[in-house]
PDB file of C-alpha atoms and ligand atoms in Angstrom:
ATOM      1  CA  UNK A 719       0.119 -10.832  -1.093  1.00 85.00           C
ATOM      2  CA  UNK A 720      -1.198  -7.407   0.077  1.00 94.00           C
ATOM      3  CA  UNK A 721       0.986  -5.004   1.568  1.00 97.00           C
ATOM      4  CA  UNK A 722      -1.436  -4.421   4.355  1.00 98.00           C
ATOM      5  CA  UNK A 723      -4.112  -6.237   5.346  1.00 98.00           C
ATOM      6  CA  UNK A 724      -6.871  -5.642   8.009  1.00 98.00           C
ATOM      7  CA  UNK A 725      -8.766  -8.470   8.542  1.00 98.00           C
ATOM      8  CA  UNK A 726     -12.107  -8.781  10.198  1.00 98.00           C
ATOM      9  CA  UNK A 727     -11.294  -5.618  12.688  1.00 98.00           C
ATOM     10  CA  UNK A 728     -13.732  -5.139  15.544  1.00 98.00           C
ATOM     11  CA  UNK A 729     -13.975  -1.957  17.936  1.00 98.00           C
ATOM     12  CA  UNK A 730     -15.982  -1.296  20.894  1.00 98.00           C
ATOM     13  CA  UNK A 731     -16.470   2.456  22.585  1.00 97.00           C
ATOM     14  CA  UNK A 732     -18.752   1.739  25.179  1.00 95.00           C
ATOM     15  CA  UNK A 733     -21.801   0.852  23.794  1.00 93.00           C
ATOM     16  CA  UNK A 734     -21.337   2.203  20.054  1.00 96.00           C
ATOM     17  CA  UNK A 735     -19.620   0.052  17.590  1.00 97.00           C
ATOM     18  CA  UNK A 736     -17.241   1.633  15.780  1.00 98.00           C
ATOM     19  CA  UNK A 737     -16.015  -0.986  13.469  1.00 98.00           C
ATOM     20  CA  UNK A 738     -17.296  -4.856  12.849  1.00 97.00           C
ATOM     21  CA  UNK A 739     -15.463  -6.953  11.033  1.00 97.00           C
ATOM     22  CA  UNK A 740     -13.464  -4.377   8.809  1.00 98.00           C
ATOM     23  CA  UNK A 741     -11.339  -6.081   6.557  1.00 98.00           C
ATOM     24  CA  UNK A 742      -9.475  -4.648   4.206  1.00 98.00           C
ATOM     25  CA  UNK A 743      -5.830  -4.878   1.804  1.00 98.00           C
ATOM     26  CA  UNK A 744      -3.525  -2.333   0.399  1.00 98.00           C
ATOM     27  CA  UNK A 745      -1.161  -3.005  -1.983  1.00 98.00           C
ATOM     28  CA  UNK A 746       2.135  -1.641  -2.979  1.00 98.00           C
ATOM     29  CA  UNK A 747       2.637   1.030  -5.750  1.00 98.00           C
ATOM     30  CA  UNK A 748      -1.345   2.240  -5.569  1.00 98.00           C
ATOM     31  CA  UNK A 749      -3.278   4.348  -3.907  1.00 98.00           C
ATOM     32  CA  UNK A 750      -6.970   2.624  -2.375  1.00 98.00           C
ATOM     33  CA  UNK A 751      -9.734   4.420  -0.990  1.00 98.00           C
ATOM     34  CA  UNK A 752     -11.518   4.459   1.978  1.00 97.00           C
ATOM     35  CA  UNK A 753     -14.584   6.072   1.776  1.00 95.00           C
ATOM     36  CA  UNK A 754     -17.923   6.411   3.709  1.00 93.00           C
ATOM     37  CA  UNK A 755     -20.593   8.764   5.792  1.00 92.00           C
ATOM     38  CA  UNK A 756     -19.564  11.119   9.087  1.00 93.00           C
ATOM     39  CA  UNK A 757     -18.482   8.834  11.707  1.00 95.00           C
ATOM     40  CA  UNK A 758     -18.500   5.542   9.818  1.00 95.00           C
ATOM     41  CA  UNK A 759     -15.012   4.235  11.564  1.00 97.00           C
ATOM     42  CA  UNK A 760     -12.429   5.694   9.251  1.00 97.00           C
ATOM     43  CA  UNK A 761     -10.363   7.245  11.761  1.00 97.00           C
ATOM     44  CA  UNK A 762     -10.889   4.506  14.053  1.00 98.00           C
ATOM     45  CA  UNK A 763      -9.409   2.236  11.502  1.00 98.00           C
ATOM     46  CA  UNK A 764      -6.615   4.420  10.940  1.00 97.00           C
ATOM     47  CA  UNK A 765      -6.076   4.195  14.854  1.00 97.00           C
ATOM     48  CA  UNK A 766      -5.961   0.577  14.875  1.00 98.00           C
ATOM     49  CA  UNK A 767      -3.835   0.057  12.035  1.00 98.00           C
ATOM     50  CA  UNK A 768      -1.032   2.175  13.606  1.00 97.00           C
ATOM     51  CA  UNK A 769      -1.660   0.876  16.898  1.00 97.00           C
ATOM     52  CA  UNK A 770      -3.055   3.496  18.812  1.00 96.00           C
ATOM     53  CA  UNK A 771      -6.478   1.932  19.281  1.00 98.00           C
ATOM     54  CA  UNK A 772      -6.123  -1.836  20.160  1.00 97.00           C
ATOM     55  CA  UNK A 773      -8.492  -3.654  18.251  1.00 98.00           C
ATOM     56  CA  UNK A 774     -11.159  -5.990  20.412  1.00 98.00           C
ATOM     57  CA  UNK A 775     -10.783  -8.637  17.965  1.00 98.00           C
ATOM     58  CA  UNK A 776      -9.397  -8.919  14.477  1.00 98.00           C
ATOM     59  CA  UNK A 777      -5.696  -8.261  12.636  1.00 98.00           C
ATOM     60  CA  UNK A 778      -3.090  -5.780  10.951  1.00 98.00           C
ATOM     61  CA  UNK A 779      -0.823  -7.713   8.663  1.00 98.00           C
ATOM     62  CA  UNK A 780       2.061  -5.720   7.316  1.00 98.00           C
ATOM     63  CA  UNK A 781       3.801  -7.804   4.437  1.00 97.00           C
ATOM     64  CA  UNK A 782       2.365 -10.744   5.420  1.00 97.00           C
ATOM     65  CA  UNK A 783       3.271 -10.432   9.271  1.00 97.00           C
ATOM     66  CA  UNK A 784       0.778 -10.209  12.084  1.00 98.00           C
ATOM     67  CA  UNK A 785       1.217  -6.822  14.052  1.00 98.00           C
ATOM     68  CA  UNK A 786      -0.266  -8.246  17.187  1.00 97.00           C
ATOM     69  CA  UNK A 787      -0.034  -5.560  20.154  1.00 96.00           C
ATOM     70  CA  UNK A 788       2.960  -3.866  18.219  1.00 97.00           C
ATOM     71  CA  UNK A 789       3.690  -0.517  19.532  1.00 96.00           C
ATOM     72  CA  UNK A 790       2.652   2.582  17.077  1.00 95.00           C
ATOM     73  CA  UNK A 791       6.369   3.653  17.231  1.00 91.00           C
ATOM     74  CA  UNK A 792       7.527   0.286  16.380  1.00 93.00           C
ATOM     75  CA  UNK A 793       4.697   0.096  13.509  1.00 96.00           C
ATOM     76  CA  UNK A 794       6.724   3.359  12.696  1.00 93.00           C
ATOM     77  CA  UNK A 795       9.844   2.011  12.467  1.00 91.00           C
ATOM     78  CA  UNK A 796       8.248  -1.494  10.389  1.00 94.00           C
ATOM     79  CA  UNK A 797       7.184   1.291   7.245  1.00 95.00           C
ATOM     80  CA  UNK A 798       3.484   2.504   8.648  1.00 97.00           C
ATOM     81  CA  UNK A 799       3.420   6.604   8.509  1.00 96.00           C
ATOM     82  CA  UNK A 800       0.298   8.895   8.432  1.00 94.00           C
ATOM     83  CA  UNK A 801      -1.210  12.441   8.524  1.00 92.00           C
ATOM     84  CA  UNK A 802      -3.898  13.336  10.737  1.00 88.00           C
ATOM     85  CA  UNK A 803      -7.224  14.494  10.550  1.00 84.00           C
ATOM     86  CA  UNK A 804      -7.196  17.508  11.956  1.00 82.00           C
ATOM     87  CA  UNK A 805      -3.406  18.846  10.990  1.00 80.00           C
ATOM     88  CA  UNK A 806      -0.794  17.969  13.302  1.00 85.00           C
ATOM     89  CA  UNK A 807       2.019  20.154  12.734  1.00 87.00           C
ATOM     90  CA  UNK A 808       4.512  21.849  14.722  1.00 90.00           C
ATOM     91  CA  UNK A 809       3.706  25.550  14.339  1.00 89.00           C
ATOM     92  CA  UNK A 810       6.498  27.535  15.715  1.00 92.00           C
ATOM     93  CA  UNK A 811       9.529  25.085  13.914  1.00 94.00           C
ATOM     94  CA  UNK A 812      10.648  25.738  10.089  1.00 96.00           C
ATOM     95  CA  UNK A 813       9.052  23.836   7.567  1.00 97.00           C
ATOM     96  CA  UNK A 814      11.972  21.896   7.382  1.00 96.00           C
ATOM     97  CA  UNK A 815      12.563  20.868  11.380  1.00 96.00           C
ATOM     98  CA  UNK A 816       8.984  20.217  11.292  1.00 95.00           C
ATOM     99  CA  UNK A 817      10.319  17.232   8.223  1.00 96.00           C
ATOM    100  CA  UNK A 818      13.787  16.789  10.354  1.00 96.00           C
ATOM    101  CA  UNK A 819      11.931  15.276  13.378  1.00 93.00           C
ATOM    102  CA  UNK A 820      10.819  13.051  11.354  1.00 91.00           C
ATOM    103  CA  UNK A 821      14.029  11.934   9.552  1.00 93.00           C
ATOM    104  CA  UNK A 822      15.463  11.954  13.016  1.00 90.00           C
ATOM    105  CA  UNK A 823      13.493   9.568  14.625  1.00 86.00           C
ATOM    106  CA  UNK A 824      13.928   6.961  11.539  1.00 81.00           C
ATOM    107  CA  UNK A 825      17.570   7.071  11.378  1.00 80.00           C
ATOM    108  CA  UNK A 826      18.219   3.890  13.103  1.00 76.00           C
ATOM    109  CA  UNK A 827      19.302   1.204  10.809  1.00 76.00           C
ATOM    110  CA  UNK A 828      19.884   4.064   7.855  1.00 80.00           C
ATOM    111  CA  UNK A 829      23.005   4.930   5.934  1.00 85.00           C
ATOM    112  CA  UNK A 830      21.112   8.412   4.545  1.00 89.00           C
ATOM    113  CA  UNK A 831      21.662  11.149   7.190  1.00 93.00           C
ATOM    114  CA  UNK A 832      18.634  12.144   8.407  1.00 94.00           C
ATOM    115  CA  UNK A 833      19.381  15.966   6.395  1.00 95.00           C
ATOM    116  CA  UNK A 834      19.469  14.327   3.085  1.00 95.00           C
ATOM    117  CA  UNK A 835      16.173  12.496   3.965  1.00 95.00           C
ATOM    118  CA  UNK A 836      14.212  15.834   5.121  1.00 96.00           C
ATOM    119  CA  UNK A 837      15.819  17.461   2.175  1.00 96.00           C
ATOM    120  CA  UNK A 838      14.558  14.459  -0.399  1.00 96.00           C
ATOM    121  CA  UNK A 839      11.377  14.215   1.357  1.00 96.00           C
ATOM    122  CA  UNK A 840      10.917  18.480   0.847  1.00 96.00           C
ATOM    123  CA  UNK A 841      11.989  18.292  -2.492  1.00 96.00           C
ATOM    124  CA  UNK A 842       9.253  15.582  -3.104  1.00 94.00           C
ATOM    125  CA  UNK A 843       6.419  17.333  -1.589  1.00 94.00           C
ATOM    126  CA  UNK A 844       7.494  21.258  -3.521  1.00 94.00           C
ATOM    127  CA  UNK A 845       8.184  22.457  -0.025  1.00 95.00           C
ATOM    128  CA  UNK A 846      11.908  23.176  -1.111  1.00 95.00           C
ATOM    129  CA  UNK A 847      10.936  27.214  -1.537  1.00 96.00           C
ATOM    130  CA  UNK A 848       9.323  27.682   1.922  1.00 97.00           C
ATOM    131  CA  UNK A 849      11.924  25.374   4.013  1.00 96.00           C
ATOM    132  CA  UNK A 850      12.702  28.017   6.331  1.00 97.00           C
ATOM    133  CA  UNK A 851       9.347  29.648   6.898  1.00 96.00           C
ATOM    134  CA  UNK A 852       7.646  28.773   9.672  1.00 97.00           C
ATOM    135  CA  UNK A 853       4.551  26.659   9.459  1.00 95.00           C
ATOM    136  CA  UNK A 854       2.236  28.547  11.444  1.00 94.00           C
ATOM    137  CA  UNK A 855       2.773  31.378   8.766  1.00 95.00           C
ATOM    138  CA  UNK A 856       2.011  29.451   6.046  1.00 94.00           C
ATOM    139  CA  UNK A 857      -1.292  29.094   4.171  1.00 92.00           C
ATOM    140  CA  UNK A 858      -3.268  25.639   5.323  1.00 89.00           C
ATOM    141  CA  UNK A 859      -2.644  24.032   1.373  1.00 89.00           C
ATOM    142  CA  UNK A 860       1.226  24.163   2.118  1.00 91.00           C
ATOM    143  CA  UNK A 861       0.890  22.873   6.262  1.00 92.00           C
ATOM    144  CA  UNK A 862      -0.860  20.128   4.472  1.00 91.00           C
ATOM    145  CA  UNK A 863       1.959  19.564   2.859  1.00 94.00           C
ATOM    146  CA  UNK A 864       4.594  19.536   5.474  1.00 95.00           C
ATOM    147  CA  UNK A 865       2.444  16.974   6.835  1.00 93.00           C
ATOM    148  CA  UNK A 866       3.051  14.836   4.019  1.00 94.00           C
ATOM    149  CA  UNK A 867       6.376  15.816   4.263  1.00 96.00           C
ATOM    150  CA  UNK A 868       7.213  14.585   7.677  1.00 95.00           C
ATOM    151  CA  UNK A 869       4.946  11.554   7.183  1.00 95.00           C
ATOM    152  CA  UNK A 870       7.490  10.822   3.287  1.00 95.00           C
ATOM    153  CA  UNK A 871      10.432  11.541   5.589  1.00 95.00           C
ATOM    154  CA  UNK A 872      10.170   8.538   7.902  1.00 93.00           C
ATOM    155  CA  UNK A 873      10.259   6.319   4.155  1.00 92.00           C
ATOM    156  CA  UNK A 874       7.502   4.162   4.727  1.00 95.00           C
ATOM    157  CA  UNK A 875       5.819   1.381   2.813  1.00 97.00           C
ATOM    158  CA  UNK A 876       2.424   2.386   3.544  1.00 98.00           C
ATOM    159  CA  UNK A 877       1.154   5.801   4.155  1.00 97.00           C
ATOM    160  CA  UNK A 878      -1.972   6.902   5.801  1.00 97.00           C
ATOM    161  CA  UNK A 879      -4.017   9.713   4.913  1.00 97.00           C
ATOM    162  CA  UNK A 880      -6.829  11.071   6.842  1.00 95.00           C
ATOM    163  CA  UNK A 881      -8.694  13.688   4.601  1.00 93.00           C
ATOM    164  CA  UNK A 882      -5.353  15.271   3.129  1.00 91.00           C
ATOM    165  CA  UNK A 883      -7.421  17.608   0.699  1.00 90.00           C
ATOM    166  CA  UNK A 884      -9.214  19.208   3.340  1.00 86.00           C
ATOM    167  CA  UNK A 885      -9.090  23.334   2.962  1.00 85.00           C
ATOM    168  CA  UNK A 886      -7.129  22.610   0.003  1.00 89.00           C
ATOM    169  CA  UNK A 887      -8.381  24.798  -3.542  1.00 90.00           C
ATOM    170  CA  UNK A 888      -9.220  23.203  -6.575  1.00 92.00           C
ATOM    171  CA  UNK A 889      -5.541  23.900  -8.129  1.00 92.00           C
ATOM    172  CA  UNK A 890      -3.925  22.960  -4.939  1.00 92.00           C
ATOM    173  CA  UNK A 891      -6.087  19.761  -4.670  1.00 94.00           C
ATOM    174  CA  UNK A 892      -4.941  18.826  -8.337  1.00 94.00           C
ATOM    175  CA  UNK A 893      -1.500  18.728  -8.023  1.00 94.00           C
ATOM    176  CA  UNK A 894      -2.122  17.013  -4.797  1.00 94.00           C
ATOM    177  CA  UNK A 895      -3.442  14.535  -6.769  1.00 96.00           C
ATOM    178  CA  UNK A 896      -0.382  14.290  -9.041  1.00 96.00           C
ATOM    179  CA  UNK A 897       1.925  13.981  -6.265  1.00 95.00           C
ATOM    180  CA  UNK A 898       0.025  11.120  -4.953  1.00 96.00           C
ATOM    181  CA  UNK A 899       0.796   9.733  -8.446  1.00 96.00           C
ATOM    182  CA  UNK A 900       4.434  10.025  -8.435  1.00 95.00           C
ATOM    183  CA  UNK A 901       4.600   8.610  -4.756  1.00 95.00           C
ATOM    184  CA  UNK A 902       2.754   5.456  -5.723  1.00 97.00           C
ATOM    185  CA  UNK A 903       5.217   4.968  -8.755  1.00 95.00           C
ATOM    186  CA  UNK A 904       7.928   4.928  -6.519  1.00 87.00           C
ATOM    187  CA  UNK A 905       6.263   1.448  -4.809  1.00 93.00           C
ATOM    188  CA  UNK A 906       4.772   2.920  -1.607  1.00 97.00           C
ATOM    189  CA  UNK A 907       0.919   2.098  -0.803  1.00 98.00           C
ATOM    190  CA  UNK A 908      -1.234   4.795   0.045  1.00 98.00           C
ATOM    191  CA  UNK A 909      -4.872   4.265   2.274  1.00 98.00           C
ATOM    192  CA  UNK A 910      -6.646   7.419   1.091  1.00 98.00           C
ATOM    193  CA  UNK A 911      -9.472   8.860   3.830  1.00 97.00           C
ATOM    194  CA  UNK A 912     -11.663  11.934   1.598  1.00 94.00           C
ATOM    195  CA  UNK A 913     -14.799  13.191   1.128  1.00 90.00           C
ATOM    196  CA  UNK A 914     -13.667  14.703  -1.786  1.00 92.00           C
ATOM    197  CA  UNK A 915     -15.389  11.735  -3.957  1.00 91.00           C
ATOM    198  CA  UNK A 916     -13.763  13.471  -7.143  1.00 92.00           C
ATOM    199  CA  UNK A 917     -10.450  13.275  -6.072  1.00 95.00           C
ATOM    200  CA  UNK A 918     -11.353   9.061  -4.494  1.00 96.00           C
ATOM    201  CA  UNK A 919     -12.202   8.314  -7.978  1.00 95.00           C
ATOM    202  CA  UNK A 920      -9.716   9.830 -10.153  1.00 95.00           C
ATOM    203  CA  UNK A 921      -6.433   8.609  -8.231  1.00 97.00           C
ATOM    204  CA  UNK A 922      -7.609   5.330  -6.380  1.00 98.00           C
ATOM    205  CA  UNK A 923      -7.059   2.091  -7.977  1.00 98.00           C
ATOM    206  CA  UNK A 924      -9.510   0.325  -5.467  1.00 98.00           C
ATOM    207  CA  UNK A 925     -12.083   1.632  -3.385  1.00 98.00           C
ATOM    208  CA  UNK A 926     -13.359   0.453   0.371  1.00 97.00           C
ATOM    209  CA  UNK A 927     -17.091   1.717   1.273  1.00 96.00           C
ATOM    210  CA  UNK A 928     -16.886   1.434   5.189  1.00 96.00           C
ATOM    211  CA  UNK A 929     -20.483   2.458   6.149  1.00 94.00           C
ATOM    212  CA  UNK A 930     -21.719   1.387  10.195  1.00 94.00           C
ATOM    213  CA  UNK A 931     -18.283   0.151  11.219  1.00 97.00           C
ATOM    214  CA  UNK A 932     -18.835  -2.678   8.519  1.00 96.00           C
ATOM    215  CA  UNK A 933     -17.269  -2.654   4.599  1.00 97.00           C
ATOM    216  CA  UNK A 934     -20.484  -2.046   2.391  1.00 94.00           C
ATOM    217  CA  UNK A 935     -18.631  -2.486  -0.724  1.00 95.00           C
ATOM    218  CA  UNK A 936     -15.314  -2.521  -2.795  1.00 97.00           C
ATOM    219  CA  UNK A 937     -13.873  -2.304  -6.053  1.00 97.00           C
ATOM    220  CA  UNK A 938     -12.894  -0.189  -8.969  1.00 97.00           C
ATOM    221  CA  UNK A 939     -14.402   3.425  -8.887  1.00 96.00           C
ATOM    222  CA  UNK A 940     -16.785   2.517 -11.421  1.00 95.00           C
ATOM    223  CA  UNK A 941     -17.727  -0.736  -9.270  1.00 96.00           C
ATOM    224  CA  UNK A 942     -17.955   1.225  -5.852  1.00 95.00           C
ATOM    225  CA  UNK A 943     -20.419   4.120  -8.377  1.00 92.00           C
ATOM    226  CA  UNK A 944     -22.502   1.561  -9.664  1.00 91.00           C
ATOM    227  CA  UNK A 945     -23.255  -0.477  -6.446  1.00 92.00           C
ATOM    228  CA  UNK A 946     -26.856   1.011  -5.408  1.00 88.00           C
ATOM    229  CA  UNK A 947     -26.637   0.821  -1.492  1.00 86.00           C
ATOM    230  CA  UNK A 948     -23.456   2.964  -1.770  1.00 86.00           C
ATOM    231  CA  UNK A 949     -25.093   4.997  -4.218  1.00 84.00           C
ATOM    232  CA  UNK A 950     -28.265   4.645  -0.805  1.00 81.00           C
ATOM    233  CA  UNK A 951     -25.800   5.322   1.686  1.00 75.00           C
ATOM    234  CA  UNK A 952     -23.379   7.859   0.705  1.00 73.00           C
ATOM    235  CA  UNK A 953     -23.127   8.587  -2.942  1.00 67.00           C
ATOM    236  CA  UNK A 954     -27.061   9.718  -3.062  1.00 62.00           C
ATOM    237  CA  UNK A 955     -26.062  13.297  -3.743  1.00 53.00           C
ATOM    238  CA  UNK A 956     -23.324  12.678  -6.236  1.00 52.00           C
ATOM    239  CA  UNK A 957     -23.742  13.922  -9.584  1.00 47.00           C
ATOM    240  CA  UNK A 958     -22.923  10.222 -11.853  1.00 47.00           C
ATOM    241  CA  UNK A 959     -20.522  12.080 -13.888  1.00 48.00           C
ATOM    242  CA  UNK A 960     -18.804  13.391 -11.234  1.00 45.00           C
ATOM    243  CA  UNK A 961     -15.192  11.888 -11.788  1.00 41.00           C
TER     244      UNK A 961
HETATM  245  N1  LIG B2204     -12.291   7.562  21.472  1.00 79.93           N
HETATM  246  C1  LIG B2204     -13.602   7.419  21.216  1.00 79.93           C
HETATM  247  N2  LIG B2204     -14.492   7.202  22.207  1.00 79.93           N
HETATM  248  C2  LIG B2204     -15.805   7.050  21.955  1.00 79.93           C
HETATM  249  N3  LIG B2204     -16.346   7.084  20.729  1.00 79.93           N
HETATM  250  C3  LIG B2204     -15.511   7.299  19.686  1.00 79.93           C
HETATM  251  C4  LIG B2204     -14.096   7.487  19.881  1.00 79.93           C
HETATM  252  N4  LIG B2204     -13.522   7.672  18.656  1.00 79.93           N
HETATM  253  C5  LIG B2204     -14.522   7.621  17.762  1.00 79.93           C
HETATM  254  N5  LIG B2204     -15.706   7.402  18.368  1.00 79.93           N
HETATM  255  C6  LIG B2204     -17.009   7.211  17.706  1.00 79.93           C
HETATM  256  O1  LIG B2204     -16.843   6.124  16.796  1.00 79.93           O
HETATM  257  C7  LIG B2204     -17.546   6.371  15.578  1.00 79.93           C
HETATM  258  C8  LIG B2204     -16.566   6.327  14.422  1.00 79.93           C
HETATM  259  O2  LIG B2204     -15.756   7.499  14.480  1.00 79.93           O
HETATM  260  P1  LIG B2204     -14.591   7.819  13.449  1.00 79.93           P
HETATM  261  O3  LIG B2204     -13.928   9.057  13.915  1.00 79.93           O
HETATM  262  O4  LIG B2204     -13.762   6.610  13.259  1.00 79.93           O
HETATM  263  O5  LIG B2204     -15.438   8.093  12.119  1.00 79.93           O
HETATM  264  P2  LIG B2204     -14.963   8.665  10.711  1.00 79.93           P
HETATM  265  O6  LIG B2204     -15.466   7.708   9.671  1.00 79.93           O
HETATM  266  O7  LIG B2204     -13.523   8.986  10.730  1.00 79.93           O
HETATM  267  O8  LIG B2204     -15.826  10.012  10.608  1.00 79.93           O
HETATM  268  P3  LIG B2204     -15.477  11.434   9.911  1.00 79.93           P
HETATM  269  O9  LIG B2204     -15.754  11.245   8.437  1.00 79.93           O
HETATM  270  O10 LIG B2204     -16.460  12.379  10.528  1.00 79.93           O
HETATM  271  O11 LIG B2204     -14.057  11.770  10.223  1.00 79.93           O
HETATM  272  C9  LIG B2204     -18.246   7.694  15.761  1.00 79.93           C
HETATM  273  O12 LIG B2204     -19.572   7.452  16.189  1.00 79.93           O
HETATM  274  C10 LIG B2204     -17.434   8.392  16.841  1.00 79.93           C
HETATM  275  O13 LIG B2204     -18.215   9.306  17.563  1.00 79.93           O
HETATM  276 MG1  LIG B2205     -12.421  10.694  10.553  1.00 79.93          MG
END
């Protein structure tokens, strides 16, 4: 059994369909992509899966449970975390209160104080060194990161990631890569959002093509590369070797 599954997810803005039908699974200890064009549904999806955009039809299964009309804070607290698009950090607090919130808010039901969380959860990330700057000093790689940091803190099961790499350099984007490595071997599923089609096919295990609000194709990396309407619809300009 998946870890997560979407199944058949439908949303309506007006009269533009953001997603129909989306399905979709994530299972535990990998990373998945989901790729696809400029305003295919990706965020939307991300929306719906932790409950901030209620779906007009269609599912969220979390280990094998239907979410229903589960509250995002509750879908929290049930091992859903993410990191947002455009970075949501608080800029005037310390790298680590910005990670402490987090912990906070998760410590119900917990025998770890939420100190020796934030201070795990820095530690994982490499934020250790900087734990007292504060976050609107720091370059946009390392806010990134606290992201992360705050989203590892609240020890989920499945983790979210809306276009993590983005304003990240090449060396920064690397051991981004890495880290997503070691977080997977530790059991937890990752949904990977990125445009950075490198990065998609060197860490995912599976791959989702959402393209129209609809799943165009999935598979392996070399699957998703080799199917000719993704290569039509969003791979076109990608060198073949690329990964
Ligand atoms: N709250 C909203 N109200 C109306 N339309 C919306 C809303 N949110 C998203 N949309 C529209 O739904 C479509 C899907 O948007 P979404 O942000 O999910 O795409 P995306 O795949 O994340 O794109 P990008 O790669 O640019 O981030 C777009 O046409 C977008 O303009
Ligand atoms: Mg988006």
């Amino acid at each position: 059994m998946a870890q997560l599954e979407v199944r058949e997810v439908a949303v309506q803005f007006g009269g533009l369909r953001a997603l129909s039908g989306a399905s979709l699974e994530v299972e535990a200890g990998q990373v998945t992509g989901l790729i696809g064009p400029n305003g295919a549904g990706k965020t939307t999806l991300f929306n719906v899966i932790c409950g901030i955009q209620s779906p007009d039809s269609g599912s969220v299964v979390l280990d094998g449970q239907d979410l229903g009309d589960t509250k995002p804070y509750r879908r929290g607290r049930l091992g859903i975390a993410r990191t947002f698009q455009r970075l949501e950090v608080f800029g005037s607090l310390s790298v680590h209160q910005n990670v402490l919130v987090a912990a906070e808010i998760h410590r119900r039901g917990r025998s770890e104080s939420p100190q020796s969380v934030a201070d795990a959860a820095l530690e994982r990330v490499g934020l250790a060194h900087v734990r007292d700057e504060r976050v609107d000093s720091l370059p946009t790689g390392l806010a990134r990161l606290v992201e992360l940091g705050r989203a590892i803190a609240c020890q989920p099961k499945v983790l979210l990631l809306d276009e993590p790499s983005s304003g990240l350099s090449e060396d920064e984007t690397d051991a981004f890569a890495a880290l997503l490595g070691e977080l997977t071997d530790d059991g937890l599923g990752i949904l990977l959002v990125e445009h950075d089609v490198a990065l998609v096919m060197s860490v995912c295990a599976r791959i989702f093509v959402l393209d129209f609000g609809q799943i165009l194709a999935s598979g392996t990396p070399d699957e998703v590369r080799a199917h000719p309407q993704v290569q039509a619809a969003y791979l076109g300009n990608m060198p073949v070797d690329a990964a």
